[in-house]
Coordinates of C-alpha atoms in Angstrom, one line a residue:
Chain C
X1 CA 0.0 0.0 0.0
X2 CA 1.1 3.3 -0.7
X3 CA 1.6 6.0 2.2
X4 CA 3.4 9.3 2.8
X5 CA 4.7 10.5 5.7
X6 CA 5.2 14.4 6.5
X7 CA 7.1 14.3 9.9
X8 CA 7.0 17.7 10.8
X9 CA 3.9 19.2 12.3
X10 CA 4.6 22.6 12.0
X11 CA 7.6 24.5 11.2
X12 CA 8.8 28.0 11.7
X13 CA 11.2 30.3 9.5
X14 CA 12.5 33.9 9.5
X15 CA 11.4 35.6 6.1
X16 CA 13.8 35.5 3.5
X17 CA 15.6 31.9 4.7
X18 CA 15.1 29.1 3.0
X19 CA 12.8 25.9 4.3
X20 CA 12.7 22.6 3.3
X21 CA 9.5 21.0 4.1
X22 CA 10.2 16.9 4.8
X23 CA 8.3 14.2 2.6
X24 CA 8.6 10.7 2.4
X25 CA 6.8 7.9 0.9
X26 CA 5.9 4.1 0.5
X27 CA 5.3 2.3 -2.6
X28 CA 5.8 -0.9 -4.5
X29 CA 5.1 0.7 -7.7
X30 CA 7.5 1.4 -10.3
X31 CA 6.6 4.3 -12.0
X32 CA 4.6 7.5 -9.5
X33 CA 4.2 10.6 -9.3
X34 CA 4.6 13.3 -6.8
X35 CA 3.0 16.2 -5.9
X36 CA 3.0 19.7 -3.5
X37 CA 0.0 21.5 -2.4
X38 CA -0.2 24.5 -0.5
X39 CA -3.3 25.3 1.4
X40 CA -3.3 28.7 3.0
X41 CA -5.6 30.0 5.8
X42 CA -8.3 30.9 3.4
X43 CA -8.6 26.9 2.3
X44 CA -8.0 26.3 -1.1
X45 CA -5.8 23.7 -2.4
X46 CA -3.1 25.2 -4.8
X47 CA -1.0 22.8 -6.9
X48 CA 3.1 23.9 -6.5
X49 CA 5.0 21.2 -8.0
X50 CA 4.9 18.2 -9.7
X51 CA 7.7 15.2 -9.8
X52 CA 7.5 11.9 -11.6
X53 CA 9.6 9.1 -11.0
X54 CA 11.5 8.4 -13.7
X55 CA 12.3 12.5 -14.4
X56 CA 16.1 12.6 -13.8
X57 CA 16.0 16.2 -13.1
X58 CA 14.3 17.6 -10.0
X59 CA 11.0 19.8 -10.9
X60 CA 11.9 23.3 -10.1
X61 CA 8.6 26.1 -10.8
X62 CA 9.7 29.4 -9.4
X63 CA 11.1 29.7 -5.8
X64 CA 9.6 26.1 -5.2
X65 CA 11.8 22.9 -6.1
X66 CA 11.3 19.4 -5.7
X67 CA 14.7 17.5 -3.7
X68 CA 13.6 14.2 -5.5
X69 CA 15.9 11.1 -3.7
X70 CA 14.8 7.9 -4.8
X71 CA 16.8 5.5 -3.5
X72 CA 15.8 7.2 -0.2
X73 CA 11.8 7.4 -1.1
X74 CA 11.8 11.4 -0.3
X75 CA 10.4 14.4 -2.0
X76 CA 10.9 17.4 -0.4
X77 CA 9.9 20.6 -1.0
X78 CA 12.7 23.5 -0.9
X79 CA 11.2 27.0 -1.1
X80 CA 13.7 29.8 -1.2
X81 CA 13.5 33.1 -0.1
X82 CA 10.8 32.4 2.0
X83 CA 8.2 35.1 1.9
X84 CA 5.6 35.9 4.2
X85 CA 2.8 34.8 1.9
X86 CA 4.2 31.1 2.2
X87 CA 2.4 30.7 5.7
X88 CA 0.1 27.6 5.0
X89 CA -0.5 24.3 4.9
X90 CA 1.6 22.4 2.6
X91 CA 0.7 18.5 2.2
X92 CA 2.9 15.6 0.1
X93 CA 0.9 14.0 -2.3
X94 CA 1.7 10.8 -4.2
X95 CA 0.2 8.8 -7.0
X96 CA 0.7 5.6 -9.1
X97 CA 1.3 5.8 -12.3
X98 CA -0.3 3.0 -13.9
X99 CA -2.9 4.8 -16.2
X100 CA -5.7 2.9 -14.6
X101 CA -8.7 4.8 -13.8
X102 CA -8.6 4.5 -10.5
X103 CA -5.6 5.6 -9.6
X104 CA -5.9 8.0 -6.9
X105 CA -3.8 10.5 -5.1
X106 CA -3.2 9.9 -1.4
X107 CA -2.1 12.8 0.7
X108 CA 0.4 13.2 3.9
X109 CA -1.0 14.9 7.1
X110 CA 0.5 18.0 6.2
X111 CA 2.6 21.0 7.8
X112 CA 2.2 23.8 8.5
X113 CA 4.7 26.4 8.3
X114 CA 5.3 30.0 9.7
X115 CA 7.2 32.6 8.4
X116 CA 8.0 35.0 10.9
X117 CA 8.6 38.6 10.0
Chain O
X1 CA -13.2 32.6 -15.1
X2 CA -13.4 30.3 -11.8
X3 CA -12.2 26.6 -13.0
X4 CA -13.3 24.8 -10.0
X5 CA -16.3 25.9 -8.1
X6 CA -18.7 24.7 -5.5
X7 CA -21.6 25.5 -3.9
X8 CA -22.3 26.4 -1.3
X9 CA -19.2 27.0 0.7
X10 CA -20.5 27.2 3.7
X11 CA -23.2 24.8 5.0
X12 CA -24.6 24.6 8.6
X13 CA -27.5 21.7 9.5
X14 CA -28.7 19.5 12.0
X15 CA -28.2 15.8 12.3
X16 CA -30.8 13.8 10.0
X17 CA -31.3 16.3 7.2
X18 CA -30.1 15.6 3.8
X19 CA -28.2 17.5 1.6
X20 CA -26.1 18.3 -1.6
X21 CA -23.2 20.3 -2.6
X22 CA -22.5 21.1 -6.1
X23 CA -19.4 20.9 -8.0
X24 CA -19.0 22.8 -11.7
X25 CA -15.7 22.6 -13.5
X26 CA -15.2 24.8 -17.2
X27 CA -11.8 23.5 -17.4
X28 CA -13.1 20.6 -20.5
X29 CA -11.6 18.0 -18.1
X30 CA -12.4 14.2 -17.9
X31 CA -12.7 13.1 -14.3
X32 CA -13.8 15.0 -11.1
X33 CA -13.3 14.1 -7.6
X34 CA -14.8 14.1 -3.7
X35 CA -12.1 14.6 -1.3
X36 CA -13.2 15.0 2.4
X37 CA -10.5 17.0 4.8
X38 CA -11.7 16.5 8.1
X39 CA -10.7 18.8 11.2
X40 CA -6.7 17.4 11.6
X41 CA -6.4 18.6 7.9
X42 CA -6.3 14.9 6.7
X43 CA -7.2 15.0 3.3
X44 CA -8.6 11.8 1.9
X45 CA -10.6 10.9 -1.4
X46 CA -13.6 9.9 -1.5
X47 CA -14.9 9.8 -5.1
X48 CA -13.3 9.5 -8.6
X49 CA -16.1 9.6 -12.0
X50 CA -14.9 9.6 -15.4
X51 CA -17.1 10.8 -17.9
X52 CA -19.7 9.9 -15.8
X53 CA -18.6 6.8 -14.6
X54 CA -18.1 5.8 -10.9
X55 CA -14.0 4.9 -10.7
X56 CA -13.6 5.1 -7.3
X57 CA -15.7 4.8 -4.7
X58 CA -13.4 4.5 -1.1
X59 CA -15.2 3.5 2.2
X60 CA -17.4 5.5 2.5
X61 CA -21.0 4.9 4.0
X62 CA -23.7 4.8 1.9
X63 CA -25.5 7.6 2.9
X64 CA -23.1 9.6 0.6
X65 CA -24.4 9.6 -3.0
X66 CA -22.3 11.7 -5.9
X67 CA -24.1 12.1 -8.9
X68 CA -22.1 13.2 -12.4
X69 CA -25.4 14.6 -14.7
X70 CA -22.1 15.1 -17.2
X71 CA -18.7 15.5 -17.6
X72 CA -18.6 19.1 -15.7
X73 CA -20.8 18.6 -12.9
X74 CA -20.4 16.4 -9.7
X75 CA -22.5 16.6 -7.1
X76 CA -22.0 15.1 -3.7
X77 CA -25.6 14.2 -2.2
X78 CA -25.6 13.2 1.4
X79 CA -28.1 11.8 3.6
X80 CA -29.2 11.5 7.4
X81 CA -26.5 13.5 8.1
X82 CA -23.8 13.0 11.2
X83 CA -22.0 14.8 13.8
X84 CA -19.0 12.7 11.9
X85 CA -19.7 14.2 8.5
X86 CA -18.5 17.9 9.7
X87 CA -15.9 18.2 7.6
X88 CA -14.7 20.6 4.4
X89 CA -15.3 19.1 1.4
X90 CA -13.7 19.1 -1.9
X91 CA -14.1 19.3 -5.6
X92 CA -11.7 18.4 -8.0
X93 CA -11.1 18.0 -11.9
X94 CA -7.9 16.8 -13.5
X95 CA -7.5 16.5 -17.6
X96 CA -7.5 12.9 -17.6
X97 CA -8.2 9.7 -15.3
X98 CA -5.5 8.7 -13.4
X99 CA -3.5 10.8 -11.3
X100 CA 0.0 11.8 -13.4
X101 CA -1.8 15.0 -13.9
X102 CA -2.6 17.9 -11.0
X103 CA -5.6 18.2 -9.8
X104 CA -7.7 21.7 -9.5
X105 CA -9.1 22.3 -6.7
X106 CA -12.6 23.8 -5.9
X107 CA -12.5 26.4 -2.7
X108 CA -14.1 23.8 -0.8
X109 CA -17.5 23.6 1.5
X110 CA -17.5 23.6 5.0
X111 CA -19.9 21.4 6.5
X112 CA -21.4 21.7 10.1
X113 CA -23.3 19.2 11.3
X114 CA -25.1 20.2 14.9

């Protein structure tokens, strides 16, 4: 079965430094997909980043990049230059790759981060 | 210009009722989803249709119906409602079955079952 695990809770950072947001995940399949969502106070879900596994190069889109290490099953999210406006929820999301149908995408528990001013 | 929306986004009832949230995508996509996030932000699917056709269908009791009229709509019907079923509930379209592609989110509904 597949899971994700997002060990930190919460998370606190001084504007401008950079965060890493952990993310790991389980999964017996051979070709998956990985994904970031950011969900501020307000409570939509906003797509950041997308990963799959067999991309050699780590997804980059703006100030948000994926640290994609296979062998070690983690995905985590680097945001530089943090800026106030980053202060959400951000949740690890992970999908096979299979083309069936019913493949779904299973979230992590999230965390939430803080940028202090 | 909204790609994802829902209605209503905020829903307060009491236990017993029934009740339906709609979900409208203008994106052209194929397959819509349920997603419930209950109150320790655990987000967890629900329901999957593809061109209206059930794909997945997760645990979830029976008193929750979707209904797909066509390939934009999705609408989550839900009856005898719960103290359990307080929750925010999601909407959301990708181009294609399967999940390699990202999914759009709708802005949610929050449910409030007294």
């Amino acid at each position: 079965a597949q899971k994700i695990t997002q060990t930190q809770p919460g998370m606190f950072v001084q504007e401008k430094e950079a965060v890493t947001l952990d993310c790991t995940y389980d999964t017996s399949d051979q070709s998956y997909g990985l994904f970031w969502y950011k969900q501020p106070s307000s409570g939509e879900m906003i797509f950041l980043i997308y990963q799959g596994s067999y991309d050699e190069q780590n997804a980059t889109e703006g100030r948000y990049s994926l640290n994609f290490q296979k062998a070690r099953k983690s995905a985590n999210l680097v945001i530089s230059a943090s800026q106030l406006g980053d202060s959400a929820m951000y949740f690890c999301a992970m999908s096979s790759l299979t083309m069936n149908r019913d493949d779904k995408i299973i979230f992590g528990k999230g965390t939430r981060l803080h940028i202090l001013p | 210009d909204t790609a994802v929306s829902q209605t209503p986004k905020y829903l307060v009832t009491q236990m017993g009722n029934d009740k339906s949230i709609k979900c409208e995508q203008n994106l052209g996509h194929d397959t819509m989803y349920w997603y419930k996030q209950d109150s320790k932000k655990f987000l967890k699917i629900m329901f999957s249709y593809n061109n209206k056709e059930l794909i997945i269908n997760e645990t979830v009791p029976n008193r929750f119906s979707p209904k797909s009229p066509d390939k934009a709509h999705l609408n989550l019907h839900i009856n005898s409602l719960e103290l359990g079923d307080s929750a925010v509930y999601f909407c959301a379209s990708s181009p294609t079955s399967g999940s390699s592609y990202e999914q759009y989110f709708g802005p949610g509904t929050r449910l409030t079952v007294t």
